Amino acid sequence: RADVACYAAKAAGRNRVSIYHLSEGDARRHHAELHTAAGIRAALDNDRFVIFAQEIRDLRPSGRLHSHCELLVRMRDERGELLAPGAFIPAAERYGLMASIDRWMIRRVLRHLDRAILAVPRLSVSINLSANSLDDPALLAFLAAELEQSTLPPHRLRFEITETSLINNITHAGRLVEDLRAAGYAIMLDDFGAGLSSFAYLEQFPADYLKIDGSFVRKLAGNSIDRAIVESINDVGHKIGAVTIAEFVEDEQTLELVREIGIDMAQGWHIGRPEPVEDLLMRLGGASSPARTAG
């Protein structure tokens, strides 16, 4: 309860006193969110986060020998029950905890999963970077220090940044993207097309991968306007030399349309649902004991 009161004081502007109390309505929901934030800090302290992975299928003839997946974070509560991202990520974003979660993910991948990932030939993995991390001037140094202790080379690792986070942190994000690419990491723009001026930013922030926003992809079969938008994003992506990825591919019909349009890769429940990273590595033929014990 003291921890909740501290978060409430910070949320109200800092440098003030906050008293914990049970209340109704919006205030009660606010306190519930503060409880979640306090739980996130406790989960970080007690290493109660776990990594899931979702396959990204390469649809290109030249890419069939490669494997790709996105790494996703999940949290266990005090009873050990797994929480969905929507149950803790909004609170983590609101109270500035996402950068700590990002660092936990990076450290866990580079220190505990590196050999298991390398055991899968031509497997590359992507890690999401939050808006909090884009504002972190020490992130690149942290990455360099972690890489020194890891066997995983930079070209096996991609960083996903949402288009909205990039636009909202344009100065810091632009510098970070440039430095990450110079260090050998690939950059993936997530949810591309959701912003009002998506194409205008591509020249300023050249990405290696463009993930087409799933709100357009899921309606490909029944909406000619969404199809036109997806086709235009795919065309522009290829013109700037980016690999295009369709999100939210949830059935065979959508997958066939994605192939027909010429999109390079696909991700969604029809391709594979999120699963514990150890299970995905085993399925791809490269799981090893370090991955199993990585938590």
mmCIF file of N, CA, C and O in Angstrom, residues 124-169:
data_model
loop_
_atom_site.group_PDB
_atom_site.id
_atom_site.type_symbol
_atom_site.label_atom_id
_atom_site.label_comp_id
_atom_site.label_asym_id
_atom_site.label_seq_id
_atom_site.Cartn_x
_atom_site.Cartn_y
_atom_site.Cartn_z
ATOM 1 N N SER A 124 16.481 -15.691 -36.732
ATOM 2 C CA SER A 124 16.612 -14.334 -36.209
ATOM 3 C C SER A 124 15.403 -14.025 -35.335
ATOM 4 O O SER A 124 14.309 -14.532 -35.573
ATOM 5 N N VAL A 125 15.617 -13.211 -34.306
ATOM 6 C CA VAL A 125 14.545 -12.904 -33.358
ATOM 7 C C VAL A 125 14.407 -11.389 -33.254
ATOM 8 O O VAL A 125 15.368 -10.638 -33.446
ATOM 9 N N SER A 126 13.188 -10.949 -32.951
ATOM 10 C CA SER A 126 12.953 -9.516 -32.796
ATOM 11 C C SER A 126 12.464 -9.221 -31.389
ATOM 12 O O SER A 126 11.703 -9.987 -30.800
ATOM 13 N N ILE A 127 12.931 -8.085 -30.861
ATOM 14 C CA ILE A 127 12.575 -7.611 -29.524
ATOM 15 C C ILE A 127 11.925 -6.240 -29.670
ATOM 16 O O ILE A 127 12.425 -5.380 -30.409
ATOM 17 N N ASN A 128 10.819 -6.040 -28.963
ATOM 18 C CA ASN A 128 10.132 -4.748 -29.008
ATOM 19 C C ASN A 128 10.819 -3.738 -28.095
ATOM 20 O O ASN A 128 11.189 -4.054 -26.966
ATOM 21 N N LEU A 129 10.955 -2.518 -28.597
ATOM 22 C CA LEU A 129 11.452 -1.410 -27.791
ATOM 23 C C LEU A 129 10.311 -0.429 -27.558
ATOM 24 O O LEU A 129 9.674 0.032 -28.509
ATOM 25 N N SER A 130 10.051 -0.113 -26.308
ATOM 26 C CA SER A 130 8.955 0.780 -25.955
ATOM 27 C C SER A 130 9.358 2.235 -26.158
ATOM 28 O O SER A 130 10.533 2.569 -26.360
ATOM 29 N N ALA A 131 8.358 3.116 -26.060
ATOM 30 C CA ALA A 131 8.625 4.550 -26.138
ATOM 31 C C ALA A 131 9.554 4.986 -25.006
ATOM 32 O O ALA A 131 10.394 5.868 -25.185
ATOM 33 N N ASN A 132 9.409 4.369 -23.823
ATOM 34 C CA ASN A 132 10.306 4.676 -22.696
ATOM 35 C C ASN A 132 11.756 4.421 -23.081
ATOM 36 O O ASN A 132 12.644 5.214 -22.759
ATOM 37 N N SER A 133 12.011 3.302 -23.761
ATOM 38 C CA SER A 133 13.382 2.944 -24.138
ATOM 39 C C SER A 133 13.931 3.888 -25.196
ATOM 40 O O SER A 133 15.146 4.159 -25.232
ATOM 41 N N LEU A 134 13.070 4.390 -26.060
ATOM 42 C CA LEU A 134 13.529 5.317 -27.095
ATOM 43 C C LEU A 134 14.050 6.617 -26.483
ATOM 44 O O LEU A 134 14.834 7.325 -27.097
ATOM 45 N N ASP A 135 13.598 6.925 -25.277
ATOM 46 C CA ASP A 135 14.038 8.130 -24.579
ATOM 47 C C ASP A 135 15.232 7.867 -23.666
ATOM 48 O O ASP A 135 15.683 8.768 -22.964
ATOM 49 N N ASP A 136 15.736 6.649 -23.659
ATOM 50 C CA ASP A 136 16.803 6.260 -22.738
ATOM 51 C C ASP A 136 18.157 6.466 -23.413
ATOM 52 O O ASP A 136 18.559 5.686 -24.274
ATOM 53 N N PRO A 137 18.910 7.493 -23.033
ATOM 54 C CA PRO A 137 20.202 7.751 -23.692
ATOM 55 C C PRO A 137 21.252 6.685 -23.388
ATOM 56 O O PRO A 137 22.264 6.598 -24.084
ATOM 57 N N ALA A 138 21.008 5.875 -22.351
ATOM 58 C CA ALA A 138 21.999 4.862 -21.971
ATOM 59 C C ALA A 138 21.715 3.503 -22.603
ATOM 60 O O ALA A 138 22.448 2.537 -22.348
ATOM 61 N N LEU A 139 20.663 3.415 -23.431
ATOM 62 C CA LEU A 139 20.273 2.110 -23.973
ATOM 63 C C LEU A 139 21.366 1.494 -24.835
ATOM 64 O O LEU A 139 21.660 0.295 -24.729
ATOM 65 N N LEU A 140 21.981 2.289 -25.705
ATOM 66 C CA LEU A 140 22.988 1.743 -26.623
ATOM 67 C C LEU A 140 24.191 1.205 -25.852
ATOM 68 O O LEU A 140 24.715 0.138 -26.176
ATOM 69 N N ALA A 141 24.604 1.921 -24.810
ATOM 70 C CA ALA A 141 25.732 1.452 -23.991
ATOM 71 C C ALA A 141 25.352 0.169 -23.258
ATOM 72 O O ALA A 141 26.173 -0.751 -23.125
ATOM 73 N N PHE A 142 24.120 0.107 -22.788
ATOM 74 C CA PHE A 142 23.635 -1.105 -22.126
ATOM 75 C C PHE A 142 23.670 -2.290 -23.098
ATOM 76 O O PHE A 142 24.127 -3.387 -22.749
ATOM 77 N N LEU A 143 23.211 -2.074 -24.328
ATOM 78 C CA LEU A 143 23.234 -3.123 -25.344
ATOM 79 C C LEU A 143 24.655 -3.588 -25.630
ATOM 80 O O LEU A 143 24.917 -4.793 -25.723
ATOM 81 N N ALA A 144 25.570 -2.636 -25.772
ATOM 82 C CA ALA A 144 26.964 -2.988 -26.069
ATOM 83 C C ALA A 144 27.562 -3.823 -24.937
ATOM 84 O O ALA A 144 28.268 -4.807 -25.183
ATOM 85 N N ALA A 145 27.259 -3.450 -23.691
ATOM 86 C CA ALA A 145 27.790 -4.195 -22.544
ATOM 87 C C ALA A 145 27.224 -5.612 -22.494
ATOM 88 O O ALA A 145 27.944 -6.574 -22.196
ATOM 89 N N GLU A 146 25.930 -5.757 -22.804
ATOM 90 C CA GLU A 146 25.307 -7.077 -22.787
ATOM 91 C C GLU A 146 25.837 -7.953 -23.921
ATOM 92 O O GLU A 146 26.024 -9.161 -23.765
ATOM 93 N N LEU A 147 26.088 -7.337 -25.075
ATOM 94 C CA LEU A 147 26.598 -8.104 -26.217
ATOM 95 C C LEU A 147 27.980 -8.677 -25.935
ATOM 96 O O LEU A 147 28.331 -9.744 -26.440
ATOM 97 N N GLU A 148 28.774 -7.961 -25.147
ATOM 98 C CA GLU A 148 30.115 -8.446 -24.816
ATOM 99 C C GLU A 148 30.065 -9.772 -24.061
ATOM 100 O O GLU A 148 30.987 -10.580 -24.150
ATOM 101 N N GLN A 149 28.970 -9.996 -23.331
ATOM 102 C CA GLN A 149 28.831 -11.225 -22.555
ATOM 103 C C GLN A 149 28.009 -12.284 -23.283
ATOM 104 O O GLN A 149 27.742 -13.350 -22.733
ATOM 105 N N SER A 150 27.612 -11.995 -24.513
ATOM 106 C CA SER A 150 26.720 -12.901 -25.247
ATOM 107 C C SER A 150 27.415 -13.482 -26.468
ATOM 108 O O SER A 150 28.325 -12.874 -27.037
ATOM 109 N N THR A 151 26.958 -14.674 -26.871
ATOM 110 C CA THR A 151 27.464 -15.276 -28.105
ATOM 111 C C THR A 151 26.590 -14.918 -29.308
ATOM 112 O O THR A 151 26.899 -15.315 -30.427
ATOM 113 N N LEU A 152 25.498 -14.190 -29.066
ATOM 114 C CA LEU A 152 24.562 -13.872 -30.142
ATOM 115 C C LEU A 152 25.046 -12.650 -30.919
ATOM 116 O O LEU A 152 25.210 -11.567 -30.348
ATOM 117 N N PRO A 153 25.298 -12.777 -32.225
ATOM 118 C CA PRO A 153 25.766 -11.636 -33.012
ATOM 119 C C PRO A 153 24.611 -10.678 -33.329
ATOM 120 O O PRO A 153 23.446 -11.086 -33.373
ATOM 121 N N PRO A 154 24.908 -9.402 -33.569
ATOM 122 C CA PRO A 154 23.860 -8.414 -33.827
ATOM 123 C C PRO A 154 22.942 -8.767 -35.001
ATOM 124 O O PRO A 154 21.751 -8.463 -34.961
ATOM 125 N N HIS A 155 23.480 -9.433 -36.036
ATOM 126 C CA HIS A 155 22.647 -9.683 -37.211
ATOM 127 C C HIS A 155 21.551 -10.719 -36.958
ATOM 128 O O HIS A 155 20.655 -10.889 -37.783
ATOM 129 N N ARG A 156 21.609 -11.397 -35.816
ATOM 130 C CA ARG A 156 20.541 -12.330 -35.458
ATOM 131 C C ARG A 156 19.407 -11.638 -34.689
ATOM 132 O O ARG A 156 18.413 -12.259 -34.342
ATOM 133 N N LEU A 157 19.578 -10.351 -34.423
ATOM 134 C CA LEU A 157 18.654 -9.639 -33.553
ATOM 135 C C LEU A 157 18.069 -8.423 -34.280
ATOM 136 O O LEU A 157 18.791 -7.661 -34.923
ATOM 137 N N ARG A 158 16.746 -8.278 -34.175
ATOM 138 C CA ARG A 158 16.074 -7.094 -34.712
ATOM 139 C C ARG A 158 15.374 -6.372 -33.563
ATOM 140 O O ARG A 158 14.971 -6.996 -32.590
ATOM 141 N N PHE A 159 15.191 -5.079 -33.728
ATOM 142 C CA PHE A 159 14.422 -4.319 -32.751
ATOM 143 C C PHE A 159 13.173 -3.755 -33.412
ATOM 144 O O PHE A 159 13.254 -3.121 -34.464
ATOM 145 N N GLU A 160 12.039 -3.999 -32.771
ATOM 146 C CA GLU A 160 10.756 -3.501 -33.280
ATOM 147 C C GLU A 160 10.385 -2.214 -32.561
ATOM 148 O O GLU A 160 10.407 -2.148 -31.336
ATOM 149 N N ILE A 161 10.043 -1.212 -33.347
ATOM 150 C CA ILE A 161 9.615 0.082 -32.821
ATOM 151 C C ILE A 161 8.291 0.425 -33.484
ATOM 152 O O ILE A 161 8.187 0.391 -34.709
ATOM 153 N N THR A 162 7.274 0.752 -32.696
ATOM 154 C CA THR A 162 5.996 1.100 -33.316
ATOM 155 C C THR A 162 6.117 2.455 -33.997
ATOM 156 O O THR A 162 6.874 3.339 -33.564
ATOM 157 N N GLU A 163 5.353 2.593 -35.071
ATOM 158 C CA GLU A 163 5.377 3.856 -35.811
ATOM 159 C C GLU A 163 4.998 5.022 -34.896
ATOM 160 O O GLU A 163 5.618 6.087 -34.942
ATOM 161 N N THR A 164 4.001 4.826 -34.035
ATOM 162 C CA THR A 164 3.545 5.896 -33.142
ATOM 163 C C THR A 164 4.652 6.310 -32.181
ATOM 164 O O THR A 164 4.884 7.508 -31.965
ATOM 165 N N SER A 165 5.363 5.337 -31.606
ATOM 166 C CA SER A 165 6.462 5.661 -30.696
ATOM 167 C C SER A 165 7.560 6.434 -31.409
ATOM 168 O O SER A 165 8.141 7.376 -30.861
ATOM 169 N N LEU A 166 7.830 6.047 -32.642
ATOM 170 C CA LEU A 166 8.866 6.719 -33.428
ATOM 171 C C LEU A 166 8.500 8.176 -33.669
ATOM 172 O O LEU A 166 9.306 9.085 -33.457
ATOM 173 N N ILE A 167 7.252 8.411 -34.078
ATOM 174 C CA ILE A 167 6.814 9.772 -34.393
ATOM 175 C C ILE A 167 6.767 10.636 -33.135
ATOM 176 O O ILE A 167 7.134 11.807 -33.148
ATOM 177 N N ASN A 168 6.321 10.035 -32.021
ATOM 178 C CA ASN A 168 6.200 10.795 -30.775
ATOM 179 C C ASN A 168 7.539 11.070 -30.109
ATOM 180 O O ASN A 168 7.620 11.913 -29.201
ATOM 181 N N ASN A 169 8.585 10.363 -30.520
ATOM 182 C CA ASN A 169 9.926 10.563 -29.948
ATOM 183 C C ASN A 169 10.922 10.811 -31.083
ATOM 184 O O ASN A 169 11.997 10.225 -31.117
#
